[in-house]
Short mmCIF file of C-alpha atoms in Angstrom, two decimals:
data_model
loop_
_atom_site.label_atom_id
_atom_site.label_comp_id
_atom_site.label_asym_id
_atom_site.label_seq_id
_atom_site.Cartn_x
_atom_site.Cartn_y
_atom_site.Cartn_z
CA ASP A 77 10.75 7.40 27.30
CA SER A 78 11.31 4.46 29.66
CA GLY A 79 11.68 1.87 26.91
CA VAL A 80 8.61 -0.02 28.12
CA THR A 81 5.74 -0.10 25.65
CA GLN A 82 2.10 -0.79 26.33
CA THR A 83 -0.77 -1.29 23.94
CA PRO A 84 -3.40 -0.12 23.52
CA LYS A 85 -3.23 3.36 25.06
CA HIS A 86 -6.95 3.53 25.56
CA LEU A 87 -9.61 0.85 25.68
CA ILE A 88 -13.35 1.31 26.04
CA THR A 89 -15.52 -1.72 26.54
CA ALA A 90 -18.73 -2.89 28.16
CA THR A 91 -19.43 -4.76 31.37
CA GLY A 92 -19.08 -8.51 31.05
CA GLN A 93 -16.53 -8.29 28.28
CA ARG A 94 -12.94 -9.55 28.17
CA VAL A 95 -9.86 -7.54 27.18
CA THR A 96 -6.15 -8.14 26.80
CA LEU A 97 -3.49 -5.58 27.62
CA ARG A 98 -0.03 -6.00 26.20
CA CYS A 99 3.37 -4.98 27.51
CA SER A 100 6.85 -5.15 26.03
CA PRO A 101 9.65 -4.67 28.57
CA ARG A 102 12.87 -2.76 28.08
CA SER A 103 15.51 -4.63 26.14
CA GLY A 104 17.38 -6.88 28.56
CA ASP A 105 14.81 -6.75 31.35
CA LEU A 106 13.54 -10.11 32.51
CA SER A 107 10.90 -9.03 35.03
CA VAL A 108 7.52 -7.62 34.19
CA TYR A 109 5.12 -6.17 36.76
CA TRP A 110 1.47 -5.20 36.42
CA TYR A 111 -0.21 -2.48 38.49
CA GLN A 112 -3.70 -1.02 38.64
CA GLN A 113 -4.28 2.66 39.41
CA SER A 114 -7.89 3.64 39.98
CA LEU A 115 -8.88 7.30 39.70
CA ASP A 116 -6.63 9.46 41.88
CA GLN A 117 -5.45 6.46 43.83
CA GLY A 118 -2.10 4.87 44.47
CA LEU A 119 -0.89 1.88 42.58
CA GLN A 120 -2.05 -1.58 43.46
CA PHE A 121 0.45 -4.31 42.64
CA LEU A 122 -1.18 -7.13 40.71
CA ILE A 123 1.47 -9.62 39.63
CA GLN A 124 5.13 -10.06 38.66
CA TYR A 125 6.70 -12.41 36.13
CA TYR A 126 10.37 -13.18 35.85
CA ASN A 127 11.72 -14.88 32.76
CA GLY A 128 8.40 -16.50 32.01
CA GLU A 129 7.49 -17.62 35.50
CA GLU A 130 5.20 -16.06 38.07
CA ARG A 131 7.39 -14.48 40.76
CA ALA A 132 5.04 -12.57 43.02
CA LYS A 133 1.35 -12.06 43.36
CA GLY A 134 -0.52 -9.11 44.81
CA ASN A 135 -4.21 -8.32 45.02
CA ILE A 136 -5.08 -9.73 41.64
CA LEU A 137 -8.69 -10.77 41.15
CA GLU A 138 -9.50 -14.27 39.96
CA ARG A 139 -11.11 -12.68 36.88
CA PHE A 140 -7.67 -11.35 35.94
CA SER A 141 -4.78 -13.42 34.66
CA ALA A 142 -1.40 -12.73 33.15
CA GLN A 143 1.42 -14.49 31.41
CA GLN A 144 4.89 -13.77 30.10
CA PHE A 145 5.89 -15.23 26.78
CA PRO A 146 9.29 -16.59 25.64
CA ASP A 147 10.08 -13.27 23.96
CA LEU A 148 9.45 -11.70 27.42
CA HIS A 149 6.45 -9.63 26.46
CA SER A 150 3.52 -9.96 28.81
CA GLU A 151 -0.23 -9.86 28.56
CA LEU A 152 -2.79 -9.09 31.23
CA ASN A 153 -6.21 -10.59 30.60
CA LEU A 154 -9.24 -9.05 32.29
CA SER A 155 -12.53 -10.91 32.01
CA SER A 156 -16.14 -10.46 33.14
CA LEU A 157 -15.38 -6.78 33.38
CA GLU A 158 -17.16 -4.62 35.93
CA LEU A 159 -17.52 -0.85 36.17
CA GLY A 160 -15.01 -0.86 39.03
CA ASP A 161 -12.32 -2.28 36.77
CA SER A 162 -12.06 1.08 35.03
CA ALA A 163 -8.53 2.24 35.78
CA LEU A 164 -5.09 2.96 34.44
CA TYR A 165 -3.09 -0.25 34.11
CA PHE A 166 0.66 0.08 34.23
CA CYS A 167 3.29 -2.36 33.22
CA ALA A 168 6.83 -2.02 34.52
CA SER A 169 10.01 -3.93 33.90
CA SER A 170 13.32 -4.49 35.66
CA VAL A 171 16.51 -6.38 35.05
CA GLY A 172 16.29 -8.75 37.97
CA SER A 173 13.65 -10.31 40.13
CA ILE A 174 14.39 -8.95 43.60
CA GLY A 175 12.26 -6.30 45.19
CA GLY A 176 14.87 -3.58 45.16
CA ASN A 177 15.38 -3.46 41.43
CA GLU A 178 14.50 -0.16 39.80
CA GLN A 179 11.29 -0.57 37.88
CA PHE A 180 10.77 1.27 34.62
CA PHE A 181 7.14 2.04 33.92
CA GLY A 182 5.29 2.10 30.65
CA PRO A 183 2.85 4.88 29.74
CA GLY A 184 -0.14 2.82 30.88
CA THR A 185 -3.36 1.60 29.30
CA ARG A 186 -6.50 3.47 30.29
CA LEU A 187 -9.41 1.07 30.51
CA THR A 188 -12.94 2.39 30.62
CA VAL A 189 -15.75 -0.05 31.31
CA LEU A 190 -19.22 1.27 30.45
CA ALA B 244 1.11 -6.87 56.78
CA GLN B 245 3.11 -4.04 55.31
CA THR B 246 1.52 -0.61 54.97
CA VAL B 247 2.64 2.71 53.56
CA THR B 248 1.02 5.94 54.72
CA GLN B 249 1.27 9.39 53.18
CA SER B 250 -0.61 11.77 55.43
CA GLN B 251 -0.38 14.88 53.22
CA PRO B 252 -2.84 14.61 50.31
CA GLU B 253 -1.81 17.98 48.88
CA MET B 254 1.03 20.44 49.34
CA SER B 255 2.26 23.56 47.63
CA VAL B 256 5.60 25.33 47.59
CA GLN B 257 6.99 28.47 46.04
CA GLU B 258 9.47 28.08 43.24
CA ALA B 259 13.08 27.87 44.54
CA GLU B 260 11.90 26.98 48.05
CA THR B 261 12.35 23.66 49.86
CA VAL B 262 9.54 21.22 50.64
CA THR B 263 9.39 17.96 52.57
CA LEU B 264 6.93 15.17 51.84
CA SER B 265 6.19 12.67 54.58
CA CYS B 266 5.90 8.92 54.45
CA THR B 267 5.61 6.34 57.19
CA TYR B 268 5.48 2.61 56.80
CA ASP B 269 5.01 -0.49 58.84
CA THR B 270 6.76 -3.81 58.40
CA SER B 271 8.30 -6.61 60.38
CA GLU B 272 10.98 -7.22 57.74
CA SER B 273 14.56 -6.37 58.64
CA ASN B 274 15.64 -5.52 55.13
CA TYR B 275 13.58 -3.87 52.44
CA TYR B 276 13.64 -1.06 49.91
CA LEU B 277 11.88 2.26 49.98
CA PHE B 278 11.18 4.42 46.95
CA TRP B 279 9.78 7.75 45.95
CA TYR B 280 8.10 7.88 42.55
CA LYS B 281 6.92 10.96 40.72
CA GLN B 282 3.84 10.98 38.51
CA PRO B 283 3.48 14.24 36.53
CA PRO B 284 0.27 15.13 34.69
CA SER B 285 1.43 12.93 31.82
CA ARG B 286 0.80 9.96 34.21
CA GLN B 287 4.25 8.51 33.51
CA MET B 288 5.70 6.98 36.69
CA ILE B 289 9.30 8.01 37.26
CA LEU B 290 11.62 6.80 40.00
CA VAL B 291 12.96 9.74 42.00
CA ILE B 292 15.05 8.04 44.65
CA ARG B 293 15.61 4.64 46.25
CA GLN B 294 16.87 3.60 49.70
CA GLU B 295 17.87 0.18 50.93
CA ALA B 296 16.93 -0.27 54.57
CA TYR B 297 20.25 -1.66 55.79
CA LYS B 298 22.14 1.37 54.47
CA GLN B 299 22.22 4.06 57.13
CA GLN B 300 23.31 6.84 54.80
CA ASN B 301 20.42 8.81 53.36
CA ALA B 302 20.10 8.61 49.59
CA THR B 303 20.43 11.77 47.51
CA GLU B 304 19.81 12.48 43.83
CA ASN B 305 20.63 16.04 42.86
CA ARG B 306 17.92 18.26 44.42
CA PHE B 307 16.14 15.27 45.98
CA SER B 308 17.16 13.72 49.28
CA VAL B 309 15.54 11.51 51.87
CA ASN B 310 15.49 11.45 55.63
CA PHE B 311 15.34 7.76 56.47
CA GLN B 312 14.58 7.00 60.11
CA LYS B 313 14.47 3.21 60.36
CA ALA B 314 13.49 2.98 64.01
CA ALA B 315 10.66 5.43 63.50
CA LYS B 316 9.74 3.81 60.16
CA SER B 317 9.77 7.16 58.48
CA PHE B 318 10.98 7.99 54.97
CA SER B 319 10.50 11.63 54.00
CA LEU B 320 11.48 13.26 50.71
CA LYS B 321 13.06 16.71 50.62
CA ILE B 322 13.00 18.67 47.40
CA SER B 323 15.37 21.62 47.35
CA ASP B 324 15.23 24.57 44.98
CA SER B 325 11.75 23.52 43.81
CA GLN B 326 11.07 23.93 40.11
CA LEU B 327 7.79 24.20 38.19
CA GLY B 328 8.56 20.82 36.63
CA ASP B 329 8.41 19.23 40.07
CA THR B 330 4.64 19.67 40.06
CA ALA B 331 3.34 16.10 40.25
CA MET B 332 1.91 13.36 42.42
CA TYR B 333 4.57 11.79 44.58
CA PHE B 334 4.19 8.22 45.75
CA CYS B 335 6.13 6.55 48.51
CA ALA B 336 6.60 2.82 47.95
CA PHE B 337 7.95 -0.19 49.79
CA SER B 338 9.21 -3.55 48.61
CA THR B 339 10.46 -6.63 50.35
CA THR B 340 13.76 -8.16 49.27
CA SER B 341 13.15 -11.85 49.74
CA GLY B 342 10.54 -14.50 50.20
CA THR B 343 7.14 -13.52 48.92
CA TYR B 344 7.78 -10.21 47.26
CA LYS B 345 5.44 -7.37 48.05
CA TYR B 346 5.26 -3.99 46.36
CA ILE B 347 3.16 -1.47 48.24
CA PHE B 348 2.45 2.12 47.28
CA GLY B 349 1.08 4.93 49.39
CA THR B 350 -1.91 6.99 48.29
CA GLY B 351 0.26 9.86 47.13
CA THR B 352 0.88 13.55 47.82
CA ARG B 353 -0.09 16.06 45.15
CA LEU B 354 2.62 18.72 45.03
CA LYS B 355 2.12 22.01 43.28
CA VAL B 356 5.05 24.35 42.71
CA LEU B 357 3.93 27.96 42.47
CA ALA B 358 5.63 30.56 40.30
#
Protein backbone atom coordinates (compact mmCIF):
# COMPACT_ATOMS: atom_id res chain seq x y z
CA ASP A 1 0.00 0.00 0.00
CA SER A 2 1.58 3.26 -1.19
CA GLY A 3 -0.55 5.50 1.03
CA VAL A 4 -2.10 7.20 -2.00
CA THR A 5 -5.83 6.66 -2.36
CA GLN A 6 -7.96 7.06 -5.45
CA THR A 7 -11.70 6.95 -5.86
CA PRO A 8 -13.61 5.46 -7.47
CA LYS A 9 -11.83 2.24 -8.46
CA HIS A 10 -13.99 1.75 -11.50
CA LEU A 11 -16.17 4.14 -13.46
CA ILE A 12 -18.40 3.34 -16.42
CA THR A 13 -20.03 6.16 -18.28
CA ALA A 14 -21.28 7.19 -21.71
CA THR A 15 -19.78 9.37 -24.40
CA GLY A 16 -20.39 13.07 -23.88
CA GLN A 17 -20.57 12.76 -20.12
CA ARG A 18 -18.40 14.36 -17.44
CA VAL A 19 -16.66 12.57 -14.57
CA THR A 20 -14.49 13.50 -11.62
CA LEU A 21 -11.66 11.36 -10.31
CA ARG A 22 -10.37 11.95 -6.82
CA CYS A 23 -6.94 11.47 -5.29
CA SER A 24 -5.63 11.81 -1.75
CA PRO A 25 -1.83 11.96 -1.50
CA ARG A 26 0.34 10.35 1.13
CA SER A 27 0.46 12.21 4.40
CA GLY A 28 3.09 14.94 4.11
CA ASP A 29 3.33 14.90 0.32
CA LEU A 30 2.73 18.23 -1.35
CA SER A 31 2.89 17.21 -5.01
CA VAL A 32 0.21 15.37 -6.89
CA TYR A 33 0.63 14.01 -10.42
CA TRP A 34 -1.95 12.63 -12.83
CA TYR A 35 -1.19 10.04 -15.51
CA GLN A 36 -3.23 8.25 -18.16
CA GLN A 37 -2.48 4.67 -19.16
CA SER A 38 -4.39 3.39 -22.17
CA LEU A 39 -4.67 -0.36 -22.74
CA ASP A 40 -1.22 -1.97 -22.66
CA GLN A 41 0.48 1.36 -23.12
CA GLY A 42 2.97 3.36 -21.13
CA LEU A 43 1.97 6.19 -18.90
CA GLN A 44 1.23 9.60 -20.30
CA PHE A 45 1.90 12.44 -17.89
CA LEU A 46 -1.04 14.81 -17.69
CA ILE A 47 -0.40 17.40 -15.00
CA GLN A 48 1.34 18.09 -11.68
CA TYR A 49 0.24 20.25 -8.76
CA TYR A 50 2.43 21.35 -5.91
CA ASN A 51 0.88 22.77 -2.77
CA GLY A 52 -2.20 23.93 -4.63
CA GLU A 53 -0.53 25.39 -7.68
CA GLU A 54 -0.02 23.94 -11.13
CA ARG A 55 3.65 22.95 -11.44
CA ALA A 56 3.96 21.11 -14.73
CA LYS A 57 1.75 20.27 -17.63
CA GLY A 58 1.99 17.36 -20.03
CA ASN A 59 -0.26 16.22 -22.85
CA ILE A 60 -3.48 17.08 -21.11
CA LEU A 61 -6.47 17.67 -23.36
CA GLU A 62 -8.46 20.88 -23.07
CA ARG A 63 -11.47 18.76 -22.12
CA PHE A 64 -9.57 17.69 -19.00
CA SER A 65 -8.84 19.86 -16.00
CA ALA A 66 -7.48 19.34 -12.53
CA GLN A 67 -7.07 21.14 -9.27
CA GLN A 68 -5.50 20.63 -5.87
CA PHE A 69 -7.41 21.75 -2.83
CA PRO A 70 -6.12 23.30 0.43
CA ASP A 71 -6.23 19.89 2.12
CA LEU A 72 -3.94 18.72 -0.75
CA HIS A 73 -6.34 16.24 -2.28
CA SER A 74 -6.74 16.57 -6.01
CA GLU A 75 -9.46 16.05 -8.55
CA LEU A 76 -9.19 15.35 -12.26
CA ASN A 77 -12.23 16.40 -14.27
CA LEU A 78 -12.85 14.79 -17.64
CA SER A 79 -15.62 16.24 -19.79
CA SER A 80 -17.21 15.57 -23.18
CA LEU A 81 -15.92 12.04 -22.86
CA GLU A 82 -14.97 10.06 -25.93
CA LEU A 83 -14.42 6.33 -26.41
CA GLY A 84 -10.68 6.97 -26.58
CA ASP A 85 -10.67 8.36 -23.06
CA SER A 86 -11.18 4.85 -21.71
CA ALA A 87 -8.03 4.17 -19.70
CA LEU A 88 -6.51 3.64 -16.30
CA TYR A 89 -5.90 6.98 -14.59
CA PHE A 90 -3.19 7.06 -11.98
CA CYS A 91 -2.51 9.61 -9.34
CA ALA A 92 0.89 9.81 -7.70
CA SER A 93 2.32 11.95 -4.95
CA SER A 94 5.74 13.07 -3.77
CA VAL A 95 7.18 15.19 -1.02
CA GLY A 96 8.72 17.88 -3.18
CA SER A 97 8.18 19.41 -6.55
CA ILE A 98 11.37 18.60 -8.44
CA GLY A 99 11.48 15.97 -11.11
CA GLY A 100 13.70 13.55 -9.25
CA ASN A 101 11.42 13.01 -6.29
CA GLU A 102 10.20 9.45 -5.85
CA GLN A 103 6.57 9.27 -6.83
CA PHE A 104 4.20 6.99 -4.97
CA PHE A 105 1.35 5.76 -7.11
CA GLY A 106 -2.23 5.09 -6.18
CA PRO A 107 -4.09 1.98 -7.35
CA GLY A 108 -5.67 3.84 -10.27
CA THR A 109 -9.20 4.51 -11.47
CA ARG A 110 -10.33 2.46 -14.45
CA LEU A 111 -12.57 4.56 -16.67
CA THR A 112 -14.69 2.90 -19.31
CA VAL A 113 -16.53 5.10 -21.78
CA LEU A 114 -19.30 3.33 -23.70
CA ALA B 1 11.97 16.85 -27.18
CA GLN B 2 12.76 14.08 -24.75
CA THR B 3 12.00 10.49 -25.71
CA VAL B 4 12.31 7.14 -23.97
CA THR B 5 12.56 3.94 -25.99
CA GLN B 6 12.20 0.37 -24.79
CA SER B 7 12.91 -1.89 -27.74
CA GLN B 8 12.00 -5.21 -26.09
CA PRO B 9 8.21 -5.57 -25.84
CA GLU B 10 8.46 -8.98 -24.15
CA MET B 11 11.13 -11.05 -22.45
CA SER B 12 11.27 -14.22 -20.43
CA VAL B 13 13.83 -15.62 -18.02
CA GLN B 14 14.19 -18.77 -15.98
CA GLU B 15 13.85 -18.48 -12.25
CA ALA B 16 17.21 -17.73 -10.54
CA GLU B 17 18.74 -16.52 -13.82
CA THR B 18 19.79 -12.97 -14.70
CA VAL B 19 18.02 -10.77 -17.23
CA THR B 20 18.74 -7.31 -18.63
CA LEU B 21 16.08 -4.92 -19.86
CA SER B 22 17.11 -2.18 -22.26
CA CYS B 23 16.20 1.48 -22.32
CA THR B 24 17.52 4.34 -24.40
CA TYR B 25 16.54 7.95 -24.17
CA ASP B 26 17.16 11.23 -25.88
CA THR B 27 17.50 14.63 -24.26
CA SER B 28 19.49 17.81 -24.49
CA GLU B 29 19.36 18.35 -20.73
CA SER B 30 22.59 18.00 -18.77
CA ASN B 31 20.98 16.82 -15.57
CA TYR B 32 17.93 14.64 -15.22
CA TYR B 33 16.64 11.54 -13.46
CA LEU B 34 16.02 8.09 -14.83
CA PHE B 35 13.75 5.51 -13.26
CA TRP B 36 12.64 1.95 -13.62
CA TYR B 37 9.09 1.20 -12.48
CA LYS B 38 7.50 -2.19 -12.11
CA GLN B 39 3.81 -2.81 -12.79
CA PRO B 40 2.70 -6.32 -11.73
CA PRO B 41 -0.66 -7.76 -12.78
CA SER B 42 -2.27 -5.84 -9.93
CA ARG B 43 -1.49 -2.68 -11.99
CA GLN B 44 0.14 -0.97 -9.01
CA MET B 45 3.14 1.10 -10.14
CA ILE B 46 6.18 0.53 -7.95
CA LEU B 47 9.52 2.31 -8.16
CA VAL B 48 12.34 -0.19 -8.62
CA ILE B 49 15.37 2.04 -8.93
CA ARG B 50 16.33 5.66 -9.58
CA GLN B 51 19.47 7.25 -11.05
CA GLU B 52 20.47 10.89 -11.14
CA ALA B 53 22.33 11.71 -14.33
CA TYR B 54 25.24 13.58 -12.77
CA LYS B 55 26.09 10.62 -10.53
CA GLN B 56 28.48 8.31 -12.35
CA GLN B 57 28.03 5.39 -9.99
CA ASN B 58 25.36 2.96 -11.10
CA ALA B 59 22.43 2.64 -8.72
CA THR B 60 21.69 -0.71 -7.08
CA GLU B 61 18.78 -1.95 -4.99
CA ASN B 62 19.24 -5.50 -3.77
CA ARG B 63 18.85 -7.76 -6.84
CA PHE B 64 18.25 -4.80 -9.16
CA SER B 65 21.03 -2.74 -10.69
CA VAL B 66 21.40 -0.41 -13.62
CA ASN B 67 24.02 0.14 -16.26
CA PHE B 68 23.91 3.87 -16.90
CA GLN B 69 25.85 5.00 -19.96
CA LYS B 70 25.32 8.76 -20.16
CA ALA B 71 27.20 9.35 -23.39
CA ALA B 72 25.30 6.57 -25.12
CA LYS B 73 22.04 7.65 -23.44
CA SER B 74 21.42 4.13 -22.30
CA PHE B 75 19.90 2.99 -19.01
CA SER B 76 19.48 -0.77 -18.74
CA LEU B 77 18.09 -2.70 -15.78
CA LYS B 78 19.67 -5.95 -14.62
CA ILE B 79 17.66 -8.31 -12.46
CA SER B 80 19.74 -10.97 -10.75
CA ASP B 81 18.44 -14.20 -9.26
CA SER B 82 15.06 -13.67 -10.94
CA GLN B 83 12.03 -14.62 -8.87
CA LEU B 84 8.47 -15.48 -9.91
CA GLY B 85 7.33 -12.27 -8.23
CA ASP B 86 9.41 -10.27 -10.70
CA THR B 87 6.90 -11.10 -13.41
CA ALA B 88 5.55 -7.70 -14.43
CA MET B 89 5.66 -4.86 -16.93
CA TYR B 90 8.75 -2.76 -16.48
CA PHE B 91 8.74 0.88 -17.52
CA CYS B 92 11.76 3.08 -18.01
CA ALA B 93 11.06 6.73 -17.24
CA PHE B 94 12.80 10.08 -17.49
CA SER B 95 12.27 13.37 -15.72
CA THR B 96 13.86 16.76 -15.98
CA THR B 97 15.10 18.48 -12.84
CA SER B 98 14.41 22.12 -13.55
CA GLY B 99 12.51 24.51 -15.72
CA THR B 100 9.43 23.03 -17.28
CA TYR B 101 9.24 19.61 -15.72
CA LYS B 102 8.66 16.67 -17.99
CA TYR B 103 7.89 13.11 -17.00
CA ILE B 104 8.20 10.65 -19.86
CA PHE B 105 7.63 6.90 -19.75
CA GLY B 106 8.65 4.26 -22.24
CA THR B 107 6.16 1.77 -23.66
CA GLY B 108 7.29 -0.98 -21.33
CA THR B 109 8.82 -4.46 -21.41
CA ARG B 110 6.67 -7.38 -20.30
CA LEU B 111 8.89 -9.74 -18.30
CA LYS B 112 7.84 -13.26 -17.50
CA VAL B 113 9.82 -15.33 -15.02
CA LEU B 114 9.48 -19.04 -15.71
CA ALA B 115 9.53 -21.71 -13.02
